[in-house]
Amino acid sequence: MHNFEIVSLLHDLRPWLVGRPWLRPRHKAAALLHRLDAIADQLGTPSHPAIAAARARLEGAPVLRIDEDEAHVEETPQGVWVRGWIWVERQALLSCDATQEAKLRSALAQIPQQRRAIYLAHCVEGLTYSAIAAKLDLDVTEVQRELAAALLALSIALDEA
């Protein structure tokens, strides 16, 4: 077992141990927690080897970052996921938003009028299915079906390249 696994285990055991009836006297719980912290400090907190490998891979990449204190990984049979950050410029977000908005407006204009009215009533006005049904003189199930069809059409339109 690696040190990082032992330290992680000690941290995971902490809340479980403190809540146990056999540790009711506070001085016992405090003493045990102090010992757990001392052991964890002695072991240090070396990171998972995958974190070092990921940092080496990202060295010099200006848009990727792994925090200095990163210690969490997710192991899978195929490898290890290491949490990191990806830089996205504001301009990229703005152009993406503008493109998505244009696609949404175009797709909304193409769906049937009743379907569009139901979508706008629910998603923009915040009306419930029953309020929309009463407003448009429809069954609630018909409102749900039309809204689902509108959402599907808009989703397909937004996913198109």
Tab-separated table of N, CA and C in Angstrom, residues 73-156:
chain	number	residue	atom	x	y	z
A	73	VAL	N	-7.554	11.211	-7.127
A	73	VAL	CA	-7.537	10.536	-8.421
A	73	VAL	C	-8.712	9.571	-8.462
A	74	GLU	N	-9.048	9.138	-9.656
A	74	GLU	CA	-10.076	8.122	-9.822
A	74	GLU	C	-9.467	6.997	-10.639
A	75	GLU	N	-9.308	5.858	-9.996
A	75	GLU	CA	-8.680	4.723	-10.673
A	75	GLU	C	-9.723	3.908	-11.422
A	76	THR	N	-9.374	3.502	-12.639
A	76	THR	CA	-10.220	2.636	-13.454
A	76	THR	C	-9.350	1.467	-13.913
A	77	PRO	N	-9.935	0.422	-14.429
A	77	PRO	CA	-9.119	-0.696	-14.918
A	77	PRO	C	-8.165	-0.290	-16.050
A	78	GLN	N	-8.548	0.737	-16.819
A	78	GLN	CA	-7.720	1.152	-17.947
A	78	GLN	C	-6.651	2.175	-17.576
A	79	GLY	N	-6.815	2.864	-16.443
A	79	GLY	CA	-5.862	3.910	-16.065
A	79	GLY	C	-6.365	4.718	-14.891
A	80	VAL	N	-5.814	5.911	-14.738
A	80	VAL	CA	-6.141	6.763	-13.601
A	80	VAL	C	-6.518	8.155	-14.104
A	81	TRP	N	-7.660	8.669	-13.633
A	81	TRP	CA	-8.068	10.036	-13.948
A	81	TRP	C	-7.457	10.969	-12.918
A	82	VAL	N	-6.852	12.050	-13.386
A	82	VAL	CA	-6.305	13.076	-12.520
A	82	VAL	C	-7.065	14.361	-12.818
A	83	ARG	N	-7.549	15.020	-11.743
A	83	ARG	CA	-8.304	16.261	-11.962
A	83	ARG	C	-7.378	17.374	-12.409
A	84	GLY	N	-7.864	18.173	-13.327
A	84	GLY	CA	-7.076	19.288	-13.829
A	84	GLY	C	-7.979	20.401	-14.320
A	85	TRP	N	-7.376	21.450	-14.809
A	85	TRP	CA	-8.087	22.625	-15.293
A	85	TRP	C	-7.730	22.876	-16.747
A	86	ILE	N	-8.702	23.337	-17.502
A	86	ILE	CA	-8.482	23.719	-18.896
A	86	ILE	C	-8.852	25.190	-19.036
A	87	TRP	N	-7.957	25.973	-19.633
A	87	TRP	CA	-8.185	27.405	-19.838
A	87	TRP	C	-9.037	27.622	-21.080
A	88	VAL	N	-10.079	28.437	-20.928
A	88	VAL	CA	-10.928	28.814	-22.050
A	88	VAL	C	-11.015	30.336	-22.069
A	89	GLU	N	-10.658	30.935	-23.189
A	89	GLU	CA	-10.679	32.390	-23.296
A	89	GLU	C	-12.116	32.897	-23.374
A	90	ARG	N	-12.338	34.096	-22.840
A	90	ARG	CA	-13.675	34.701	-22.850
A	90	ARG	C	-14.223	34.827	-24.273
A	91	GLN	N	-13.372	35.177	-25.213
A	91	GLN	CA	-13.813	35.357	-26.589
A	91	GLN	C	-14.397	34.056	-27.144
A	92	ALA	N	-13.793	32.936	-26.784
A	92	ALA	CA	-14.308	31.639	-27.246
A	92	ALA	C	-15.703	31.392	-26.674
A	93	LEU	N	-15.913	31.780	-25.424
A	93	LEU	CA	-17.234	31.609	-24.821
A	93	LEU	C	-18.266	32.490	-25.511
A	94	LEU	N	-17.881	33.725	-25.799
A	94	LEU	CA	-18.821	34.645	-26.435
A	94	LEU	C	-19.199	34.171	-27.829
A	95	SER	N	-18.227	33.708	-28.602
A	95	SER	CA	-18.549	33.266	-29.957
A	95	SER	C	-19.381	31.986	-29.905
A	96	CYS	N	-19.103	31.133	-28.953
A	96	CYS	CA	-19.876	29.891	-28.790
A	96	CYS	C	-21.314	30.238	-28.422
A	97	ASP	N	-21.488	31.174	-27.470
A	97	ASP	CA	-22.827	31.574	-27.062
A	97	ASP	C	-23.600	32.185	-28.225
A	98	ALA	N	-22.944	33.033	-29.006
A	98	ALA	CA	-23.607	33.686	-30.137
A	98	ALA	C	-24.033	32.653	-31.177
A	99	THR	N	-23.171	31.687	-31.434
A	99	THR	CA	-23.490	30.637	-32.409
A	99	THR	C	-24.665	29.798	-31.914
A	100	GLN	N	-24.620	29.412	-30.649
A	100	GLN	CA	-25.697	28.602	-30.076
A	100	GLN	C	-27.020	29.371	-30.082
A	101	GLU	N	-26.957	30.655	-29.758
A	101	GLU	CA	-28.176	31.468	-29.746
A	101	GLU	C	-28.774	31.568	-31.145
A	102	ALA	N	-27.935	31.761	-32.153
A	102	ALA	CA	-28.423	31.846	-33.531
A	102	ALA	C	-29.070	30.523	-33.951
A	103	LYS	N	-28.445	29.403	-33.591
A	103	LYS	CA	-29.015	28.087	-33.917
A	103	LYS	C	-30.366	27.905	-33.224
A	104	LEU	N	-30.433	28.323	-31.941
A	104	LEU	CA	-31.666	28.173	-31.169
A	104	LEU	C	-32.789	29.003	-31.789
A	105	ARG	N	-32.495	30.250	-32.136
A	105	ARG	CA	-33.517	31.119	-32.752
A	105	ARG	C	-34.006	30.531	-34.085
A	106	SER	N	-33.088	30.042	-34.869
A	106	SER	CA	-33.449	29.455	-36.166
A	106	SER	C	-34.318	28.215	-35.962
A	107	ALA	N	-33.922	27.360	-35.031
A	107	ALA	CA	-34.684	26.132	-34.771
A	107	ALA	C	-36.059	26.457	-34.206
A	108	LEU	N	-36.141	27.458	-33.331
A	108	LEU	CA	-37.433	27.851	-32.769
A	108	LEU	C	-38.382	28.335	-33.862
A	109	ALA	N	-37.835	29.061	-34.808
A	109	ALA	CA	-38.657	29.581	-35.902
A	109	ALA	C	-39.192	28.460	-36.786
A	110	GLN	N	-38.520	27.332	-36.820
A	110	GLN	CA	-38.901	26.237	-37.712
A	110	GLN	C	-39.894	25.248	-37.098
A	111	ILE	N	-40.044	25.245	-35.773
A	111	ILE	CA	-40.984	24.288	-35.178
A	111	ILE	C	-42.405	24.841	-35.276
A	112	PRO	N	-43.415	23.959	-35.286
A	112	PRO	CA	-44.805	24.411	-35.422
A	112	PRO	C	-45.192	25.428	-34.337
A	113	GLN	N	-46.105	26.295	-34.660
A	113	GLN	CA	-46.478	27.415	-33.791
A	113	GLN	C	-46.929	26.964	-32.395
A	114	GLN	N	-47.794	25.951	-32.327
A	114	GLN	CA	-48.284	25.488	-31.024
A	114	GLN	C	-47.140	24.930	-30.178
A	115	ARG	N	-46.267	24.169	-30.792
A	115	ARG	CA	-45.116	23.590	-30.106
A	115	ARG	C	-44.202	24.705	-29.565
A	116	ARG	N	-43.993	25.731	-30.403
A	116	ARG	CA	-43.161	26.870	-30.003
A	116	ARG	C	-43.813	27.611	-28.826
A	117	ALA	N	-45.125	27.802	-28.892
A	117	ALA	CA	-45.848	28.494	-27.822
A	117	ALA	C	-45.730	27.721	-26.504
A	118	ILE	N	-45.837	26.418	-26.570
A	118	ILE	CA	-45.724	25.586	-25.372
A	118	ILE	C	-44.309	25.667	-24.808
A	119	TYR	N	-43.321	25.580	-25.680
A	119	TYR	CA	-41.921	25.673	-25.237
A	119	TYR	C	-41.665	27.015	-24.545
A	120	LEU	N	-42.072	28.107	-25.182
A	120	LEU	CA	-41.838	29.442	-24.613
A	120	LEU	C	-42.608	29.635	-23.310
A	121	ALA	N	-43.838	29.131	-23.251
A	121	ALA	CA	-44.633	29.263	-22.033
A	121	ALA	C	-43.974	28.531	-20.870
A	122	HIS	N	-43.430	27.369	-21.154
A	122	HIS	CA	-42.814	26.582	-20.079
A	122	HIS	C	-41.407	27.076	-19.736
A	123	CYS	N	-40.563	27.228	-20.746
A	123	CYS	CA	-39.148	27.521	-20.496
A	123	CYS	C	-38.854	29.000	-20.271
A	124	VAL	N	-39.642	29.885	-20.865
A	124	VAL	CA	-39.383	31.321	-20.702
A	124	VAL	C	-40.289	31.910	-19.620
A	125	GLU	N	-41.592	31.624	-19.728
A	125	GLU	CA	-42.538	32.181	-18.766
A	125	GLU	C	-42.588	31.388	-17.461
A	126	GLY	N	-42.129	30.128	-17.501
A	126	GLY	CA	-42.118	29.307	-16.294
A	126	GLY	C	-43.464	28.731	-15.914
A	127	LEU	N	-44.378	28.638	-16.866
A	127	LEU	CA	-45.712	28.099	-16.569
A	127	LEU	C	-45.647	26.580	-16.387
A	128	THR	N	-46.531	26.066	-15.563
A	128	THR	CA	-46.626	24.619	-15.347
A	128	THR	C	-47.363	23.987	-16.526
A	129	TYR	N	-47.279	22.664	-16.602
A	129	TYR	CA	-47.986	21.947	-17.671
A	129	TYR	C	-49.487	22.233	-17.606
A	130	SER	N	-50.038	22.185	-16.407
A	130	SER	CA	-51.486	22.395	-16.274
A	130	SER	C	-51.880	23.826	-16.634
A	131	ALA	N	-51.055	24.812	-16.310
A	131	ALA	CA	-51.356	26.203	-16.671
A	131	ALA	C	-51.311	26.388	-18.183
A	132	ILE	N	-50.339	25.746	-18.825
A	132	ILE	CA	-50.240	25.826	-20.287
A	132	ILE	C	-51.438	25.132	-20.923
A	133	ALA	N	-51.786	23.975	-20.379
A	133	ALA	CA	-52.935	23.232	-20.912
A	133	ALA	C	-54.210	24.072	-20.824
A	134	ALA	N	-54.405	24.723	-19.693
A	134	ALA	CA	-55.600	25.565	-19.526
A	134	ALA	C	-55.554	26.758	-20.479
A	135	LYS	N	-54.398	27.370	-20.605
A	135	LYS	CA	-54.235	28.551	-21.465
A	135	LYS	C	-54.507	28.228	-22.941
A	136	LEU	N	-54.045	27.040	-23.390
A	136	LEU	CA	-54.168	26.664	-24.800
A	136	LEU	C	-55.299	25.675	-25.066
A	137	ASP	N	-56.069	25.373	-24.018
A	137	ASP	CA	-57.190	24.434	-24.125
A	137	ASP	C	-56.735	23.077	-24.670
A	138	LEU	N	-55.726	22.505	-23.987
A	138	LEU	CA	-55.166	21.202	-24.359
A	138	LEU	C	-55.155	20.294	-23.142
A	139	ASP	N	-54.954	18.994	-23.376
A	139	ASP	CA	-54.729	18.052	-22.270
A	139	ASP	C	-53.293	18.225	-21.772
A	140	VAL	N	-53.068	17.939	-20.501
A	140	VAL	CA	-51.724	18.033	-19.928
A	140	VAL	C	-50.775	17.084	-20.658
A	141	THR	N	-51.254	15.899	-21.003
A	141	THR	CA	-50.382	14.949	-21.713
A	141	THR	C	-49.989	15.477	-23.086
A	142	GLU	N	-50.886	16.202	-23.726
A	142	GLU	CA	-50.569	16.785	-25.034
A	142	GLU	C	-49.509	17.885	-24.875
A	143	VAL	N	-49.615	18.660	-23.797
A	143	VAL	CA	-48.610	19.691	-23.511
A	143	VAL	C	-47.251	19.031	-23.286
A	144	GLN	N	-47.237	17.967	-22.508
A	144	GLN	CA	-45.986	17.263	-22.236
A	144	GLN	C	-45.381	16.691	-23.520
A	145	ARG	N	-46.227	16.111	-24.348
A	145	ARG	CA	-45.757	15.521	-25.606
A	145	ARG	C	-45.190	16.605	-26.536
A	146	GLU	N	-45.874	17.731	-26.658
A	146	GLU	CA	-45.417	18.829	-27.511
A	146	GLU	C	-44.119	19.445	-26.976
A	147	LEU	N	-44.032	19.587	-25.665
A	147	LEU	CA	-42.813	20.141	-25.073
A	147	LEU	C	-41.639	19.198	-25.321
A	148	ALA	N	-41.866	17.917	-25.153
A	148	ALA	CA	-40.806	16.934	-25.416
A	148	ALA	C	-40.360	17.005	-26.873
A	149	ALA	N	-41.305	17.131	-27.793
A	149	ALA	CA	-40.967	17.223	-29.213
A	149	ALA	C	-40.183	18.506	-29.502
A	150	ALA	N	-40.563	19.613	-28.848
A	150	ALA	CA	-39.845	20.876	-29.030
A	150	ALA	C	-38.420	20.756	-28.506
A	151	LEU	N	-38.263	20.185	-27.326
A	151	LEU	CA	-36.933	20.019	-26.742
A	151	LEU	C	-36.049	19.123	-27.609
A	152	LEU	N	-36.637	18.070	-28.148
A	152	LEU	CA	-35.877	17.183	-29.024
A	152	LEU	C	-35.440	17.921	-30.286
A	153	ALA	N	-36.348	18.660	-30.895
A	153	ALA	CA	-35.997	19.387	-32.120
A	153	ALA	C	-34.911	20.429	-31.848
A	154	LEU	N	-35.011	21.122	-30.733
A	154	LEU	CA	-34.008	22.139	-30.402
A	154	LEU	C	-32.666	21.504	-30.079
A	155	SER	N	-32.705	20.387	-29.388
A	155	SER	CA	-31.466	19.680	-29.053
A	155	SER	C	-30.747	19.209	-30.308
A	156	ILE	N	-31.506	18.644	-31.239
A	156	ILE	CA	-30.918	18.180	-32.496
A	156	ILE	C	-30.313	19.360	-33.258
